[in-house]
Amino acid sequence: IEAMAGDPVNGFSKGGMKTKLLAAKTAVAGGCAMAIMEGSVLRPLTALAKGAKCTWFVAHSDPHLARKRWINAMKPRGELRLDAGAVKALLAGKSLLPAGVVHVGGNFGRGDPVAILDPVGNVLGKGLARYTAVEARAIAGHRSSEIIAILGYEGRAALVHRDDMVI
């Protein structure tokens, strides 16, 4: 298909079939389906929903893997620097607990992406924070059992759960 795809035919076009196929390849790699159809019809998305002729590119990705790719593609809003014990735990597939965090940088909210750093500042991966930056600073270096005393409410044991992390 790629060998048959052409470049733009005229100056009004933003890209030929090669560009569309590249977009499809990117979408499918990220776990998303994509359709290519005639764009000059009135209300193309409505036409597509009503069964207009098109070519579908369907992702055959594991939803868990697609989520990991999505997390990895996000721009971090902060960072969590870890001690050596936490690094070892993450490499063994564990969640990130507050006790292993030695520094919290940036200003992030719950659910925001954060960079996960080793003790010298090298990026190990990314994850979605379960606490705000302010909360993370308060509980960093403390055991999960101490969270209620520090924050005044019972939070989650993990600062970043392993399902929300890419190492």
mmCIF file of C-alpha atoms in Angstrom:
data_model
loop_
_atom_site.group_PDB
_atom_site.id
_atom_site.type_symbol
_atom_site.label_atom_id
_atom_site.label_comp_id
_atom_site.label_asym_id
_atom_site.label_seq_id
_atom_site.Cartn_x
_atom_site.Cartn_y
_atom_site.Cartn_z
ATOM 1 C CA ILE A 1 0.000 0.000 0.000
ATOM 2 C CA GLU A 2 2.787 2.415 0.924
ATOM 3 C CA ALA A 3 4.596 1.786 -2.370
ATOM 4 C CA MET A 4 1.438 2.690 -4.310
ATOM 5 C CA ALA A 5 0.689 5.795 -2.235
ATOM 6 C CA GLY A 6 1.483 9.093 -3.877
ATOM 7 C CA ASP A 7 2.532 12.571 -2.878
ATOM 8 C CA PRO A 8 0.199 15.600 -3.063
ATOM 9 C CA VAL A 9 -1.274 16.083 -6.526
ATOM 10 C CA ASN A 10 -1.627 19.871 -6.416
ATOM 11 C CA GLY A 11 -0.749 22.944 -4.370
ATOM 12 C CA PHE A 12 -4.085 22.925 -2.524
ATOM 13 C CA SER A 13 -3.441 19.585 -0.882
ATOM 14 C CA LYS A 14 -1.776 19.291 2.539
ATOM 15 C CA GLY A 15 -0.447 15.810 1.886
ATOM 16 C CA GLY A 16 -0.907 12.818 -0.307
ATOM 17 C CA MET A 17 -1.803 9.264 0.553
ATOM 18 C CA LYS A 18 1.682 8.749 2.035
ATOM 19 C CA THR A 19 0.877 11.343 4.700
ATOM 20 C CA LYS A 20 -2.468 9.709 5.438
ATOM 21 C CA LEU A 21 -0.873 6.278 5.759
ATOM 22 C CA LEU A 22 1.774 7.673 8.108
ATOM 23 C CA ALA A 23 -1.006 9.167 10.257
ATOM 24 C CA ALA A 24 -2.809 5.804 10.245
ATOM 25 C CA LYS A 25 0.365 3.994 11.270
ATOM 26 C CA THR A 26 0.876 6.448 14.151
ATOM 27 C CA ALA A 27 -2.744 6.127 15.313
ATOM 28 C CA VAL A 28 -2.711 2.329 15.214
ATOM 29 C CA ALA A 29 0.618 2.199 17.077
ATOM 30 C CA GLY A 30 -1.006 4.282 19.814
ATOM 31 C CA GLY A 31 -3.938 1.888 20.085
ATOM 32 C CA CYS A 32 -6.431 4.050 18.149
ATOM 33 C CA ALA A 33 -8.514 3.135 15.126
ATOM 34 C CA MET A 34 -8.543 5.510 12.145
ATOM 35 C CA ALA A 35 -10.624 5.917 9.001
ATOM 36 C CA ILE A 36 -9.611 7.510 5.693
ATOM 37 C CA MET A 37 -12.532 8.763 3.612
ATOM 38 C CA GLU A 38 -13.568 11.356 1.078
ATOM 39 C CA GLY A 39 -13.096 14.716 2.777
ATOM 40 C CA SER A 40 -15.009 16.880 0.334
ATOM 41 C CA VAL A 41 -18.430 15.595 1.403
ATOM 42 C CA LEU A 42 -20.609 17.793 3.569
ATOM 43 C CA ARG A 43 -20.165 16.880 7.245
ATOM 44 C CA PRO A 44 -17.669 14.035 6.746
ATOM 45 C CA LEU A 45 -17.867 12.750 10.323
ATOM 46 C CA THR A 46 -21.652 12.523 10.162
ATOM 47 C CA ALA A 47 -21.342 10.733 6.826
ATOM 48 C CA LEU A 48 -18.840 8.327 8.380
ATOM 49 C CA ALA A 49 -21.181 7.629 11.295
ATOM 50 C CA LYS A 50 -23.945 6.852 8.786
ATOM 51 C CA GLY A 51 -21.783 4.296 7.004
ATOM 52 C CA ALA A 52 -20.028 6.278 4.269
ATOM 53 C CA LYS A 53 -17.440 4.437 2.213
ATOM 54 C CA CYS A 54 -14.033 4.529 3.894
ATOM 55 C CA THR A 55 -10.928 2.523 4.716
ATOM 56 C CA TRP A 56 -10.497 1.547 8.350
ATOM 57 C CA PHE A 57 -7.172 1.011 10.097
ATOM 58 C CA VAL A 58 -7.921 -0.914 13.276
ATOM 59 C CA ALA A 59 -5.536 -1.152 16.201
ATOM 60 C CA HIS A 60 -4.924 -4.693 17.373
ATOM 61 C CA SER A 61 -3.208 -3.543 20.508
ATOM 62 C CA ASP A 62 -3.634 -4.770 24.016
ATOM 63 C CA PRO A 63 -5.544 -1.994 25.874
ATOM 64 C CA HIS A 64 -3.011 -2.192 28.725
ATOM 65 C CA LEU A 65 -0.121 -1.650 26.284
ATOM 66 C CA ALA A 66 -2.012 1.196 24.579
ATOM 67 C CA ARG A 67 -2.456 2.895 27.972
ATOM 68 C CA LYS A 68 1.270 2.558 28.673
ATOM 69 C CA ARG A 69 2.066 4.144 25.289
ATOM 70 C CA TRP A 70 -0.375 6.960 26.046
ATOM 71 C CA ILE A 71 1.305 7.637 29.408
ATOM 72 C CA ASN A 72 4.761 7.527 27.842
ATOM 73 C CA ALA A 73 3.745 10.098 25.206
ATOM 74 C CA MET A 74 2.627 12.646 27.818
ATOM 75 C CA LYS A 75 4.729 15.656 28.758
ATOM 76 C CA PRO A 76 5.579 15.504 32.485
ATOM 77 C CA ARG A 77 4.315 18.342 34.668
ATOM 78 C CA GLY A 78 6.651 17.460 37.497
ATOM 79 C CA GLU A 79 9.197 14.956 38.715
ATOM 80 C CA LEU A 80 9.744 12.467 41.492
ATOM 81 C CA ARG A 81 13.351 11.633 42.408
ATOM 82 C CA LEU A 82 13.743 8.263 44.097
ATOM 83 C CA ASP A 83 16.157 6.527 46.421
ATOM 84 C CA ALA A 84 17.959 3.337 45.357
ATOM 85 C CA GLY A 85 15.479 1.068 47.155
ATOM 86 C CA ALA A 86 12.525 2.565 45.299
ATOM 87 C CA VAL A 87 14.337 2.167 41.972
ATOM 88 C CA LYS A 88 14.904 -1.513 42.758
ATOM 89 C CA ALA A 89 11.224 -1.948 43.666
ATOM 90 C CA LEU A 90 10.026 -0.280 40.439
ATOM 91 C CA LEU A 91 12.345 -2.416 38.326
ATOM 92 C CA ALA A 92 10.754 -5.436 40.037
ATOM 93 C CA GLY A 93 7.301 -4.252 38.911
ATOM 94 C CA LYS A 94 6.123 -2.615 42.136
ATOM 95 C CA SER A 95 4.181 0.622 42.611
ATOM 96 C CA LEU A 96 5.934 3.782 43.804
ATOM 97 C CA LEU A 97 5.350 4.364 47.498
ATOM 98 C CA PRO A 98 5.966 7.752 49.165
ATOM 99 C CA ALA A 99 8.771 6.331 51.332
ATOM 100 C CA GLY A 100 11.040 5.980 48.293
ATOM 101 C CA VAL A 101 10.678 9.586 47.111
ATOM 102 C CA VAL A 102 13.492 11.953 48.101
ATOM 103 C CA HIS A 103 12.481 15.009 46.028
ATOM 104 C CA VAL A 104 9.308 16.326 44.387
ATOM 105 C CA GLY A 105 9.676 18.911 41.619
ATOM 106 C CA GLY A 106 7.161 20.877 39.609
ATOM 107 C CA ASN A 107 3.527 21.772 40.116
ATOM 108 C CA PHE A 108 1.196 18.933 39.199
ATOM 109 C CA GLY A 109 -2.280 17.772 40.101
ATOM 110 C CA ARG A 110 -3.781 14.366 40.690
ATOM 111 C CA GLY A 111 -3.690 12.336 37.511
ATOM 112 C CA ASP A 112 -1.016 14.512 35.902
ATOM 113 C CA PRO A 113 2.028 12.901 34.282
ATOM 114 C CA VAL A 114 5.303 13.036 36.206
ATOM 115 C CA ALA A 115 8.842 12.007 35.318
ATOM 116 C CA ILE A 116 10.300 9.328 37.551
ATOM 117 C CA LEU A 117 14.011 9.880 38.220
ATOM 118 C CA ASP A 118 16.750 7.745 39.741
ATOM 119 C CA PRO A 119 18.891 9.095 42.636
ATOM 120 C CA VAL A 120 21.197 11.059 40.291
ATOM 121 C CA GLY A 121 18.411 12.523 38.138
ATOM 122 C CA ASN A 122 18.318 10.146 35.159
ATOM 123 C CA VAL A 123 14.810 9.543 33.815
ATOM 124 C CA LEU A 124 13.596 6.015 34.586
ATOM 125 C CA GLY A 125 10.096 6.488 33.246
ATOM 126 C CA LYS A 126 6.819 8.337 33.595
ATOM 127 C CA GLY A 127 3.675 7.857 35.606
ATOM 128 C CA LEU A 128 0.382 9.413 36.616
ATOM 129 C CA ALA A 129 0.485 10.991 40.077
ATOM 130 C CA ARG A 130 -2.173 9.973 42.585
ATOM 131 C CA TYR A 131 -1.463 13.080 44.664
ATOM 132 C CA THR A 132 -0.905 16.768 43.922
ATOM 133 C CA ALA A 133 2.638 18.142 44.080
ATOM 134 C CA VAL A 134 1.850 19.816 47.417
ATOM 135 C CA GLU A 135 0.551 16.539 48.869
ATOM 136 C CA ALA A 136 3.466 14.573 47.385
ATOM 137 C CA ARG A 137 5.988 16.928 49.014
ATOM 138 C CA ALA A 138 4.275 16.444 52.363
ATOM 139 C CA ILE A 139 4.285 12.632 52.236
ATOM 140 C CA ALA A 140 7.617 12.110 50.415
ATOM 141 C CA GLY A 141 9.955 9.956 52.480
ATOM 142 C CA HIS A 142 7.133 8.756 54.744
ATOM 143 C CA ARG A 143 5.504 5.358 55.071
ATOM 144 C CA SER A 144 2.075 4.898 53.495
ATOM 145 C CA SER A 145 0.632 4.236 56.970
ATOM 146 C CA GLU A 146 1.561 7.825 57.941
ATOM 147 C CA ILE A 147 -0.443 9.485 55.129
ATOM 148 C CA ILE A 148 -3.601 9.956 57.216
ATOM 149 C CA ALA A 149 -1.657 11.721 59.998
ATOM 150 C CA ILE A 150 0.160 13.977 57.512
ATOM 151 C CA LEU A 151 -2.667 14.872 55.121
ATOM 152 C CA GLY A 152 -5.629 14.488 57.473
ATOM 153 C CA TYR A 153 -7.364 11.926 55.285
ATOM 154 C CA GLU A 154 -6.760 8.346 54.269
ATOM 155 C CA GLY A 155 -5.154 8.461 50.854
ATOM 156 C CA ARG A 156 -3.884 5.790 48.545
ATOM 157 C CA ALA A 157 -0.825 3.786 49.532
ATOM 158 C CA ALA A 158 0.977 4.377 46.217
ATOM 159 C CA LEU A 159 2.117 7.750 44.937
ATOM 160 C CA VAL A 160 2.155 6.251 41.427
ATOM 161 C CA HIS A 161 0.500 2.864 40.868
ATOM 162 C CA ARG A 162 2.356 0.391 38.662
ATOM 163 C CA ASP A 163 -0.611 0.270 36.239
ATOM 164 C CA ASP A 164 -0.169 4.021 35.704
ATOM 165 C CA MET A 165 3.591 3.853 35.141
ATOM 166 C CA VAL A 166 6.019 3.191 32.295
ATOM 167 C CA ILE A 167 9.590 2.241 33.224
#
